[in-house]
Coordinates of C-alpha atoms in Angstrom, one line a residue:
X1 CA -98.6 45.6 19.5
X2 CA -95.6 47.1 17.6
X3 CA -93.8 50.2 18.0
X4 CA -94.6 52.9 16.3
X5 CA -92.3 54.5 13.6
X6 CA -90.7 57.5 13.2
X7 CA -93.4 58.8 10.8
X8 CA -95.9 58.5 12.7
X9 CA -94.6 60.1 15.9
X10 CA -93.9 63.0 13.4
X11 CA -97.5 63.0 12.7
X12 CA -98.2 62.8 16.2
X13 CA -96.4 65.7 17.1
X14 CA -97.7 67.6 14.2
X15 CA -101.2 66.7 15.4
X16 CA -101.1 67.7 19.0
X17 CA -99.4 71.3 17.6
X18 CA -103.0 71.5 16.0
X19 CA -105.2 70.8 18.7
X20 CA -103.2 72.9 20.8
X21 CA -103.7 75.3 19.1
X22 CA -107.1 74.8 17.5
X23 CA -108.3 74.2 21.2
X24 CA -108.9 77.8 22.2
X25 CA -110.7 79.2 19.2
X26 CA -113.0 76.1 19.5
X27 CA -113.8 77.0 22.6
X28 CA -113.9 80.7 22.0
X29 CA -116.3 80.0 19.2
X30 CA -118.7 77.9 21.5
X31 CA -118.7 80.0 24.1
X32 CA -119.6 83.5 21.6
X33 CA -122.5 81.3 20.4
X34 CA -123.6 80.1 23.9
X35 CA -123.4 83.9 25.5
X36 CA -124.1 86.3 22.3
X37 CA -126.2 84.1 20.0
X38 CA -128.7 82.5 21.8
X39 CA -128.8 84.2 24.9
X40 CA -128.0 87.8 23.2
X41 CA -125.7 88.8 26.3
X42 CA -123.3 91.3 25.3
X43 CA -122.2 93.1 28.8
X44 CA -118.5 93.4 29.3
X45 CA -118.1 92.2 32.1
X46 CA -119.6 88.7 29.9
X47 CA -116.7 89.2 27.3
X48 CA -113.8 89.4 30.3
X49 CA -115.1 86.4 32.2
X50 CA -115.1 84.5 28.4
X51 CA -111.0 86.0 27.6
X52 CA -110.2 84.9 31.2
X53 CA -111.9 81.6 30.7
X54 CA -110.0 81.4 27.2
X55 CA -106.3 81.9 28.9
X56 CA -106.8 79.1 31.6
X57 CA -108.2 76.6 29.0
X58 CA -105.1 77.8 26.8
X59 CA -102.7 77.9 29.7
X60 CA -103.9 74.1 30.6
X61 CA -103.6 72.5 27.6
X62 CA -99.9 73.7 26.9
X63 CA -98.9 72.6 30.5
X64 CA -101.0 69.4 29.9
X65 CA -99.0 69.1 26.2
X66 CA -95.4 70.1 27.4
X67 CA -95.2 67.7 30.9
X68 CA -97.1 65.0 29.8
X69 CA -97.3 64.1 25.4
X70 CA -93.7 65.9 25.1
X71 CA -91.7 64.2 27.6
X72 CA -94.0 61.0 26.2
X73 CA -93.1 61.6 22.2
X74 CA -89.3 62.2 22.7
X75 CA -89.2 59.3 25.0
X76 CA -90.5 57.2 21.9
X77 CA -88.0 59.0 19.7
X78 CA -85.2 57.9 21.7
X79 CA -86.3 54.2 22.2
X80 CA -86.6 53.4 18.4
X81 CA -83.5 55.1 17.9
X82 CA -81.7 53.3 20.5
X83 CA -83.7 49.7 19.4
X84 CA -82.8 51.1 16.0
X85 CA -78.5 50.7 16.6
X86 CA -78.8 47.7 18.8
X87 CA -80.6 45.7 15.7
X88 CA -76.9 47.0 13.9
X89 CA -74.7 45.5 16.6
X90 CA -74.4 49.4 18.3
X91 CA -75.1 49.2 22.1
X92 CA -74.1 52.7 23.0
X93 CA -77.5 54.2 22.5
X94 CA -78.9 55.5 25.6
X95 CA -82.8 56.8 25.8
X96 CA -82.9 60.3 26.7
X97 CA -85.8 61.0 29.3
X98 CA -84.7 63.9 31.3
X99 CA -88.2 64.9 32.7
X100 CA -89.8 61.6 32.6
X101 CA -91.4 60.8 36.0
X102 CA -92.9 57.5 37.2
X103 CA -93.2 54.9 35.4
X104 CA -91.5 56.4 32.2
X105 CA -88.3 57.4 34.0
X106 CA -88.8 53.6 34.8
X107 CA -89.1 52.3 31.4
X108 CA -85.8 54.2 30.5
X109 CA -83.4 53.4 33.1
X110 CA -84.0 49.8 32.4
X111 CA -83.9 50.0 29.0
X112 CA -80.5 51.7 29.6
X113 CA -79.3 49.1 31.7
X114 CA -80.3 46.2 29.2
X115 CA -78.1 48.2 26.8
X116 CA -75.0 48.4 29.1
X117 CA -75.6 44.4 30.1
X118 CA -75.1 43.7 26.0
X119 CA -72.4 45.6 25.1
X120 CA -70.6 44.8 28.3
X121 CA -71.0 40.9 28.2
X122 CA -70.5 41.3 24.2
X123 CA -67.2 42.7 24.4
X124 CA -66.4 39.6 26.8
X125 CA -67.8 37.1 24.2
X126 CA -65.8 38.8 21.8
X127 CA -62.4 38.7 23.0
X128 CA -63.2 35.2 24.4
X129 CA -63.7 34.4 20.4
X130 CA -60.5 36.7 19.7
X131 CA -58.5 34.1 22.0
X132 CA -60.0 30.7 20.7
X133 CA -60.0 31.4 16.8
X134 CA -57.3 34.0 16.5
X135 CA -60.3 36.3 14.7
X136 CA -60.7 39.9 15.7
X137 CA -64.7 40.9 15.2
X138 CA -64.1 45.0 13.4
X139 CA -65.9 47.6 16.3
X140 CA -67.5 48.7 13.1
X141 CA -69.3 45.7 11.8
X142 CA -72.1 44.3 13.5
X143 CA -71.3 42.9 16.7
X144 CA -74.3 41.3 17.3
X145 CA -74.3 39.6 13.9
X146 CA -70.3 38.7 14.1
X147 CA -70.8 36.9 17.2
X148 CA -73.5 34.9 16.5
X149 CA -72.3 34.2 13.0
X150 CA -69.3 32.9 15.5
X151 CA -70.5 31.1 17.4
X152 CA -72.4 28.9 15.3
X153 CA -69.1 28.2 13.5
X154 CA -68.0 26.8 16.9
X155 CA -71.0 24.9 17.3
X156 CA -70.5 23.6 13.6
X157 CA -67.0 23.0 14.8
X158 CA -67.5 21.0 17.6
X159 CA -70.1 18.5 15.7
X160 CA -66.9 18.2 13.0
X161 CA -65.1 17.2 15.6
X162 CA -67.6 14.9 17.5
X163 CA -68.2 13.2 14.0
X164 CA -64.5 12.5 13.3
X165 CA -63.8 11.1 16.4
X166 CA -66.0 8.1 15.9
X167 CA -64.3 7.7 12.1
X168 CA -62.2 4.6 11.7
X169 CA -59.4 5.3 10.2
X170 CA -57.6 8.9 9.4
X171 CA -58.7 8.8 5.7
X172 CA -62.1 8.7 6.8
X173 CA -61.0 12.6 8.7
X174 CA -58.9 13.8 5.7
X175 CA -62.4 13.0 3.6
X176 CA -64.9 15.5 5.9
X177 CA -61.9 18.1 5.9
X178 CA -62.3 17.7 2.3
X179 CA -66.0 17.8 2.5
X180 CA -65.5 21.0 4.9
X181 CA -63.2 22.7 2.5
X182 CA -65.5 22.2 -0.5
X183 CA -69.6 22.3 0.8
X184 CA -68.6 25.4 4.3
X185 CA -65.7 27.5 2.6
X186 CA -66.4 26.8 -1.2
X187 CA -63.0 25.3 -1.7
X188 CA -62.2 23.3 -5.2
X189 CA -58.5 23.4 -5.2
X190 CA -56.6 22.5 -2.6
X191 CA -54.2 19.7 -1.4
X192 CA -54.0 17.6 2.6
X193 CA -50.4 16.1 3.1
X194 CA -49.8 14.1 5.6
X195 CA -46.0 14.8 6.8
X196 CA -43.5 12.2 8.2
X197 CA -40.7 14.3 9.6
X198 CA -38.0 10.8 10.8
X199 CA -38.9 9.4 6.8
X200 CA -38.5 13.4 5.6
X201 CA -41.6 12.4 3.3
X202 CA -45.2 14.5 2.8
X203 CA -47.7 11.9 1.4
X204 CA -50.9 13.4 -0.4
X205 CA -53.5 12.5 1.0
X206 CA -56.3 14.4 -1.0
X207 CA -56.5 16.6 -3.9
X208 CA -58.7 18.6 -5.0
X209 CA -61.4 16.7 -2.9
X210 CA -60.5 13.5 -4.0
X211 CA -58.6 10.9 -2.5
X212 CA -54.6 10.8 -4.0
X213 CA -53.7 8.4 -6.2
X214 CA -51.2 10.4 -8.0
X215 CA -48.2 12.4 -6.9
X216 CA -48.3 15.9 -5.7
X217 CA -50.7 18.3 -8.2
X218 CA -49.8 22.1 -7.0
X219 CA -46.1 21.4 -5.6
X220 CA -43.6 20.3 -7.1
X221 CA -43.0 16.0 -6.9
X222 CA -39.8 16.5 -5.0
X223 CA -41.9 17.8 -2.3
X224 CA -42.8 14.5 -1.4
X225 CA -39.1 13.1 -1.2
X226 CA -37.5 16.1 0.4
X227 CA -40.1 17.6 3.1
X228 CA -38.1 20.2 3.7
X229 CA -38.5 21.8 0.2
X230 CA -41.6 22.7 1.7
X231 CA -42.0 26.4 3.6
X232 CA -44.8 25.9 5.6
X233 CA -43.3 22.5 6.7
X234 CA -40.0 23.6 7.4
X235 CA -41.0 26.8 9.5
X236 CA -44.3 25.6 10.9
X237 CA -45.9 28.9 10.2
X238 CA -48.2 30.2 7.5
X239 CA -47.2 30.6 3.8
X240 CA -49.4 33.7 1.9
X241 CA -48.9 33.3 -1.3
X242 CA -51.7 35.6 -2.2
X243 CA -50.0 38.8 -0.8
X244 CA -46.7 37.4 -1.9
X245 CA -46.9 34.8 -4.7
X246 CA -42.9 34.2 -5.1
X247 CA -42.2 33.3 -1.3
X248 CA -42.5 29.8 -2.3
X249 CA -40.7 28.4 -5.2
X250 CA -42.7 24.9 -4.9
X251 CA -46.0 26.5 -6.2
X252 CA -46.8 24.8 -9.7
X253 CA -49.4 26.0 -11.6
X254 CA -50.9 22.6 -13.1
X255 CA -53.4 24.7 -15.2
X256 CA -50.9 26.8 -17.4
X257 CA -53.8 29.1 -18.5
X258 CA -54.6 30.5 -15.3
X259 CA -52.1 33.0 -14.7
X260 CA -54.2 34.4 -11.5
X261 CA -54.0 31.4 -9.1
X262 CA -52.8 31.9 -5.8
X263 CA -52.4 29.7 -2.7
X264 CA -52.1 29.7 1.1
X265 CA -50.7 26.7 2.7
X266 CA -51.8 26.1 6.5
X267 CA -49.0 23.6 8.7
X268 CA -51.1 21.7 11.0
X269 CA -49.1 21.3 15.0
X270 CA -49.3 17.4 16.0
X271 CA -47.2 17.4 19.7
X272 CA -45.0 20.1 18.9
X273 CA -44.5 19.7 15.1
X274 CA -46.1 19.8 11.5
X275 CA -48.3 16.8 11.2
X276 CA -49.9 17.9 8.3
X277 CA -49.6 20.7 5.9
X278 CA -53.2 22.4 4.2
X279 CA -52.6 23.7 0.5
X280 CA -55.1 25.9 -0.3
X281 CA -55.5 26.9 -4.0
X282 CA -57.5 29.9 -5.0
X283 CA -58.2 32.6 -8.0
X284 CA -56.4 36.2 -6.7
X285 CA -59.6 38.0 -6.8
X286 CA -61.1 35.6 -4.3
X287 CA -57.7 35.6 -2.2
X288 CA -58.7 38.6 0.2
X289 CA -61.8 36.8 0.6
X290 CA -60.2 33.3 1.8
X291 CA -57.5 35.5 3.9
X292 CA -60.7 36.6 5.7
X293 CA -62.0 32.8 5.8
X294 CA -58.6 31.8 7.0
X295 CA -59.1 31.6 10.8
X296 CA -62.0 29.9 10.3
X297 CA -60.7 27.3 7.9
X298 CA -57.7 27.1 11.1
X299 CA -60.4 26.1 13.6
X300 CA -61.4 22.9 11.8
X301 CA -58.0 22.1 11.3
X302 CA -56.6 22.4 14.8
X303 CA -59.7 20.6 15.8
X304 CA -59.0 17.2 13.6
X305 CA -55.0 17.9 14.3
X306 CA -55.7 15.5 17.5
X307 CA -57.8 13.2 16.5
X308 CA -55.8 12.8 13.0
X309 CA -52.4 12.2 15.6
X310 CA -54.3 9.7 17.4
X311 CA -55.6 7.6 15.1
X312 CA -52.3 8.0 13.2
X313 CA -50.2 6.4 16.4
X314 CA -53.4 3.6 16.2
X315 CA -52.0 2.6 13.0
X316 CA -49.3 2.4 14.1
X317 CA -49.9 0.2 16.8
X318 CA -51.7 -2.0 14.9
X319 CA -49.6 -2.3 12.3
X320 CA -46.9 -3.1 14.9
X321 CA -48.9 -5.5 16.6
X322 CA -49.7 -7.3 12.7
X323 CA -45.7 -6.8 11.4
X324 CA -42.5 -8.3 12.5
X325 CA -40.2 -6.2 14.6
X326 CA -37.0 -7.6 13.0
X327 CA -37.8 -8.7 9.5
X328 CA -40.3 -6.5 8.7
X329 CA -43.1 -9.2 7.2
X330 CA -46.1 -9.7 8.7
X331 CA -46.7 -12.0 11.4
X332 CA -49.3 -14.7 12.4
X333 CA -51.6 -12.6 13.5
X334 CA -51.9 -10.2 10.4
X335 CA -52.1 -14.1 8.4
X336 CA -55.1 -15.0 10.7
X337 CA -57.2 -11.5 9.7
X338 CA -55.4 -11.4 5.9
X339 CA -57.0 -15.3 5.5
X340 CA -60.4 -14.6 5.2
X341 CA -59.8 -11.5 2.5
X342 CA -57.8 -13.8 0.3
X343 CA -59.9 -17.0 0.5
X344 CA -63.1 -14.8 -0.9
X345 CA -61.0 -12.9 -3.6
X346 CA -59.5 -16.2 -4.5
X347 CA -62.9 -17.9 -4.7
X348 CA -64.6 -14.8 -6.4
X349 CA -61.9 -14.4 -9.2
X350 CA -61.6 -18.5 -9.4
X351 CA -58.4 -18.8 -8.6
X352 CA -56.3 -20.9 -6.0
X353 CA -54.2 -20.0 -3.3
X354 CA -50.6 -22.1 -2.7
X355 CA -49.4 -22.3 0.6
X356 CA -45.6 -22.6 0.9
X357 CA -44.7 -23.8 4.7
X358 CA -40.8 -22.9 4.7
X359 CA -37.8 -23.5 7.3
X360 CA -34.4 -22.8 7.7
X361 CA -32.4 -26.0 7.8
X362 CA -30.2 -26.0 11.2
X363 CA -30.7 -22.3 12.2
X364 CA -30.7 -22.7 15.9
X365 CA -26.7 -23.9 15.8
X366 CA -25.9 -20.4 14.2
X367 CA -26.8 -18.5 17.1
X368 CA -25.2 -21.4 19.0
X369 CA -22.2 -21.0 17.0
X370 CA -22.2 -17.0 15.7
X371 CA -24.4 -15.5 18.6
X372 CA -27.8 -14.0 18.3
X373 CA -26.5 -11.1 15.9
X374 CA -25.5 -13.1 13.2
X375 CA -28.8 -15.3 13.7
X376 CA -30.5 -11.6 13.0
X377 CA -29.0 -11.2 10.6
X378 CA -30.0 -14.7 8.6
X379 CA -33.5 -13.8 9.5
X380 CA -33.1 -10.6 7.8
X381 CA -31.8 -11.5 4.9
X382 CA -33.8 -14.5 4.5
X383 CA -37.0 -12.5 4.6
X384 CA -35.4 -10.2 2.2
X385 CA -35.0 -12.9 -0.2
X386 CA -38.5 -14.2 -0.1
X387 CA -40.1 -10.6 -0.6
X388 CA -38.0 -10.0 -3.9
X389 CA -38.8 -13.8 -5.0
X390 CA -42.8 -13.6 -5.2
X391 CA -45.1 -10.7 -6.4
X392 CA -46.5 -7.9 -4.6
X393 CA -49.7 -9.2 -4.1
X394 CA -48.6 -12.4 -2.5
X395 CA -48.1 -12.5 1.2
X396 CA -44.9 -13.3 3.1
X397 CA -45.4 -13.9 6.8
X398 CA -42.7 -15.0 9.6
X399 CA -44.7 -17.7 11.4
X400 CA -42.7 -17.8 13.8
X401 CA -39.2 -18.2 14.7
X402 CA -37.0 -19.5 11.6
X403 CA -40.6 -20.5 9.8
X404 CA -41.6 -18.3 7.3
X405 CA -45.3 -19.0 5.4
X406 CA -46.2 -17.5 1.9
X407 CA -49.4 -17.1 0.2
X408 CA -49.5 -17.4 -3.4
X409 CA -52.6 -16.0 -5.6
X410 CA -52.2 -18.7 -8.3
X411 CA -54.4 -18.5 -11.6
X412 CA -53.3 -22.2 -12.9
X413 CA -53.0 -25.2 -10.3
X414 CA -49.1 -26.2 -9.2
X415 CA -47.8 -22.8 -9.6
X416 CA -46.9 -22.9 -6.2
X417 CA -44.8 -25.8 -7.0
X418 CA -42.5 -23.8 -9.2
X419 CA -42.2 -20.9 -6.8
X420 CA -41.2 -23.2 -4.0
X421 CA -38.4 -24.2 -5.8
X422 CA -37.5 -20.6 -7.2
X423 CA -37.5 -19.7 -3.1
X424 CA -35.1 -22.7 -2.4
X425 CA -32.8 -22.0 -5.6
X426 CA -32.5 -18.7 -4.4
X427 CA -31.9 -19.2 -0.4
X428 CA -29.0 -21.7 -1.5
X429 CA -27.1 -19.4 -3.4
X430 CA -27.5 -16.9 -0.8
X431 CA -24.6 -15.6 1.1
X432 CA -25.2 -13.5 4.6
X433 CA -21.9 -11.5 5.6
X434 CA -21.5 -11.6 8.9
X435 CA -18.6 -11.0 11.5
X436 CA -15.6 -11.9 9.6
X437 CA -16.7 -13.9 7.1
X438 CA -19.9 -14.8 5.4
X439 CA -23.0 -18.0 5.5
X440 CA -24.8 -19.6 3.8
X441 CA -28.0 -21.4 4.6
X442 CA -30.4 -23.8 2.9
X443 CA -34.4 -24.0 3.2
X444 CA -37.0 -26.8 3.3
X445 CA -40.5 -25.7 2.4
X446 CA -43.9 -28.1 2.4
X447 CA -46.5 -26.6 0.4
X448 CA -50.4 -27.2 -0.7
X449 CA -53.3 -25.7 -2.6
X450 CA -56.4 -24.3 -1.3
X451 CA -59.3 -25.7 -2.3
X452 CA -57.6 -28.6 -4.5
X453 CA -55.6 -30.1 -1.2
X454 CA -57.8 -28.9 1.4
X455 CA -61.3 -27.5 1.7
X456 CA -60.4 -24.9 4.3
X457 CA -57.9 -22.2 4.2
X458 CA -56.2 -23.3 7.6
X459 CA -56.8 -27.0 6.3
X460 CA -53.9 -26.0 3.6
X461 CA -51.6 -24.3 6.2
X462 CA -51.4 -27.6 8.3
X463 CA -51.2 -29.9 5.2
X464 CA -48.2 -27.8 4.2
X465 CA -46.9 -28.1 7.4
X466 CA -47.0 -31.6 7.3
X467 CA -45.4 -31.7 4.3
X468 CA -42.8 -29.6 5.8
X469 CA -41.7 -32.0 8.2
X470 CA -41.6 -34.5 5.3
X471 CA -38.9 -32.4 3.6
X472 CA -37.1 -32.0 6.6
X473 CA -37.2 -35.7 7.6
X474 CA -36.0 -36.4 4.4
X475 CA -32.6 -34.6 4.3
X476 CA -33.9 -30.8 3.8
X477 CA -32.9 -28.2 1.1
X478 CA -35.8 -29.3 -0.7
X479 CA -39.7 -29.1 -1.6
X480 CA -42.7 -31.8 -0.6
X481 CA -46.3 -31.4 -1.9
X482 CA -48.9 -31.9 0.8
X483 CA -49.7 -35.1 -1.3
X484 CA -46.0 -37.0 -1.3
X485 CA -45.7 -40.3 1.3
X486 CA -42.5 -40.0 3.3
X487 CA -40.9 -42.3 1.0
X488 CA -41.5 -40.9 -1.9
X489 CA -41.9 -38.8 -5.2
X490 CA -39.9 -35.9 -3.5
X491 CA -37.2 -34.6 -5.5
X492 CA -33.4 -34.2 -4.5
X493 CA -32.9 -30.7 -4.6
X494 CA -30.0 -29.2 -7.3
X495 CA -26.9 -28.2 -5.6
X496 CA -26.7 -24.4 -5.1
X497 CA -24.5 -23.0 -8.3
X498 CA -21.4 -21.0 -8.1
X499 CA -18.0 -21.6 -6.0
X500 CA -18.4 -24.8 -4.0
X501 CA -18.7 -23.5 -0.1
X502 CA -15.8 -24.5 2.7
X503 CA -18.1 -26.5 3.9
X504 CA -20.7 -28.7 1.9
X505 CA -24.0 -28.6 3.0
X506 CA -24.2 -31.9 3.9
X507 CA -21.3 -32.0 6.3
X508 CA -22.7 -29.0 7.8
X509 CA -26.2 -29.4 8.6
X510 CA -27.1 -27.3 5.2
X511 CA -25.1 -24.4 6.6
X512 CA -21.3 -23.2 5.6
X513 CA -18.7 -20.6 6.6
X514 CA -16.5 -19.0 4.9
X515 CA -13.9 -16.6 6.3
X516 CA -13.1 -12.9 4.5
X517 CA -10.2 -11.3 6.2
X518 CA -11.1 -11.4 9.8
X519 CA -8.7 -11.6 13.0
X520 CA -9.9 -15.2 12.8
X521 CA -6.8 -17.6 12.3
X522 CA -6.9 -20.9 10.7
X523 CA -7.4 -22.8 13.7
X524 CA -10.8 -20.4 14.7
X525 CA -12.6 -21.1 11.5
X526 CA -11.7 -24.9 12.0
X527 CA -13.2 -24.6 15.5
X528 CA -15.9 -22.8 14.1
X529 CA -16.7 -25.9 11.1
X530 CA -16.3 -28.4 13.7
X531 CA -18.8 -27.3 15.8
X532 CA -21.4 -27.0 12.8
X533 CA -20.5 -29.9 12.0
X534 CA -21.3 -31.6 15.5
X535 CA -24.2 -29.6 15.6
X536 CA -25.6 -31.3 13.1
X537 CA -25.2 -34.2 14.0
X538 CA -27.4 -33.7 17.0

């Protein structure tokens, strides 16, 4: 059954006007033909008893009319119009029923109450979303319809956030706040940096939905070298350049033509500070639009600020637990999940991988001799040396303790031969400053070649090891392949070039001292090359 509409009450009530007052003459008329037609009375006292039938017939229907289809009609009036401004978010309609009775005084009291119930718990829903998204719902817009359109935001929000908690890695979240920016808001411009505040760096991340490969595309390239060039990173609050285009002087308009771009630039809070910055670009005619979007666009972000900060410090963790604290390189463990990435892009691009197996020659008599600072600082420069003597693409790792391993992506067999000996040229012409003088140090490296020397990645790491131990055995400061006896085709490696050391290497163990105008006398530095040289003896 639905209601009825205002129309048709209208006709209702113009209809009962009628019968009422149609009633009477009908009646009148049937009661002249029942007396004075067919029974041909005509007596007055007939025609008074007819007129005083007529007035209580009259009088009873307009009593009937006014107390009961009245009070009935207006009662329907007032429900559709109070049905009529709750469908429009209005619940301050109230149905007027002032001499309803029974069950119709019933039916408006409740209906009254139902209203005060939805505007009351409205309100509360209201400010409640006023608090959580920083979004004010306008007492003249439809409340109804602004809450709900609300709250399935926040129920839209919390699946975002469900989804990018089970992500892997952070790129995976900066991907669905790109997918949110583009498919929910209608986004195609815009730019996610990533901020770190102790390098004073903001890395892209995305632009313009797509992952960065490239430098910065509406900033400015010093942006990314000097965070603090940028506003909404330096203050931590809101940048709206649609209101105010010149209040950033990092905007750059990367499509000259398009004099009407604007852009708002969102900082995103990780513990306290501005984890990431949201550069949104957008045509000025649509900028009141996305100023009205804003808060929404703010709930997203504030929702993946955590999860972005966790899996950030994850990285980090695992990137600690996979790198050297000291020298940087990777360590054993990174090697052991690195291996099986290399040996299938080495066999799918047909190319082998050299193994260099490489150790400092009498390191443990330097901290002996110089303490642990100076042996930290060897380490440090030695790994130094061995990043700028190999490509990016190879991998250096400290195996532990003064060993070092490197993994060489070779397109012709015996490359690693030549790079071995490149890495020992270099170490012996190396000099470390230390504390009042400076050091140098030689290097013995065993190498091999996966497949040609072993059928198995780790195979080639304990082949070169072997050889390794060859070299060493056989007077350091030189390279063995996997393949040389102990006694044999090894090569004597070429003294290091430049001034001749205090101390040569062989006296010394392959290590030498040199003093540079410290407080040490004579006699200290001979003290000092005595013991290196009874170290090495040892």
């Amino acid at each position: 059954m639905s209601w009825p509409t205002a129309d048709q009450i209208q006709r209702w009530r113009s209809l009962s006007w009628m019968v009422m007052a149609a009633t009477p003459i009908i009646v009148l008329v049937v009661l002249w033909l029942v007396l004075f037609k067919f029974t041909g009375a005509a007596t007055t006292a007939a025609s008074v008893a007819l007129l005083l039938l007529l007035a209580v017939m009259v009088i009873g229907v307009n009593w009937f009319f006014h107390h009961r289809i009245v009070p009935l009609i207006r009662m329907v009036e007032s429900i559709l119009g109070v049905v009529r401004r709750g469908r429009e978010g209005d619940f301050t309609g109230r149905v007027q029923c002032d001499h309803c009775e029974g069950g119709l005084a019933e039916i408006a009291a409740n209906l009254n109450r139902l209203m005060d119930h939805l505007r009351e718990n409205l309100g509360k829903i209201s400010d409640d979303v006023a608090k959580l998204i920083h979004y004010n719902v306008d007492d003249h817009t439809n409340q109804l319809s602004s809450v709900t359109e609300v709250v399935e935001a926040l129920v839209e929000v919390s699946q975002f956030k469900q989804q990018i908690e089970e992500d892997l890695t952070k790129r995976e979240v900066y991907q669905r706040i790109s997918q949110v920016l583009e498919t929910r808001f209608g986004l195609q411009r815009f730019s996610i940096y990533e901020v770190s505040a102790s390098q004073n760096r903001m890395h892209p991340m995305v632009l313009d939905g797509a992952a960065a490969e490239t430098g910065c595309r509406w900033c400015r390239h010093e942006v990314q070298y000097q965070a603090e060039l940028c506003r909404a990173q330096r203050t931590g609050h809101m940048v709206d350049g649609v209101t105010a285009p010149a209040i950033c002087n990092q905007f750059v308009n990367a499509q000259g033509e398009r004099s009407d771009l604007r852009y708002m630039c969102i900082p995103v809070i990780h513990s306290g500070s501005v984890g990431n910055v949201v550069q949104l670009v957008v045509e000025h005619d649509h900028g009141i639009m996305f100023q009205l979007l804003r808060p929404f666009i703010e709930v997203y972000l504030r929702e993946s600020a955590s999860v972005i900060e966790s899996k950030r410090l994850m990285e980090k963790l695992r990137e600690s637990a996979l790198r050297d604290a000291l020298t940087g390189l990777h360590n054993r463990r990174f090697l052991e999940e690195f291996a099986p990435t290399a040996v299938a892009a080495s066999e799918r691009k047909g190319q082998t991988l050299a193994v260099l197996m490489m150790d400092l020659d009498h390191f443990k008599m330097v901290n002996d001799t110089y303490g642990h600072q100076a042996g930290d600082t060897v380490l440090k420069s030695l790994s130094q040396t061995l990043q700028t003597q190999v490509r990016a693409a190879d991998l250096v790792v400290r195996y532990g303790g003064e060993e070092f391993l490197v993994v060489l992506q070779c397109e012709t067999p015996g490359q690693g031969a030549k790079i071995a000996e490149k890495v020992r040229a270099a170490v012996e012409d190396l000099t470390i400053p230390i504390s009042g003088g400076v050091l140098k140090k030689t290097i013995s490296i065993g190498w091999a070649e996966f497949p040609n020397d072993a059928p198995d990645f780790w195979e080639a790491v304990q082949c070169a090891d072997a050889a390794l131990y060859r070299a060493k055995e056989s007077g350091r400061n030189r390279v063995v392949h996997c393949s040389q006896g102990e006694e044999g085709e090894e090569s004597e490696a070429a003294p290091a070039s430049g001034a001749k050391p205090a101390v040569s290497a062989k006296e010394s163990g392959g290590g030498s001292y040199c003093a540079t105008g410290s407080n040490d006398d004579a006699e200290t530095v001979k003290t000092k090359v005595e013991a290196l040289s009874k170290a090495s003896t040892h």
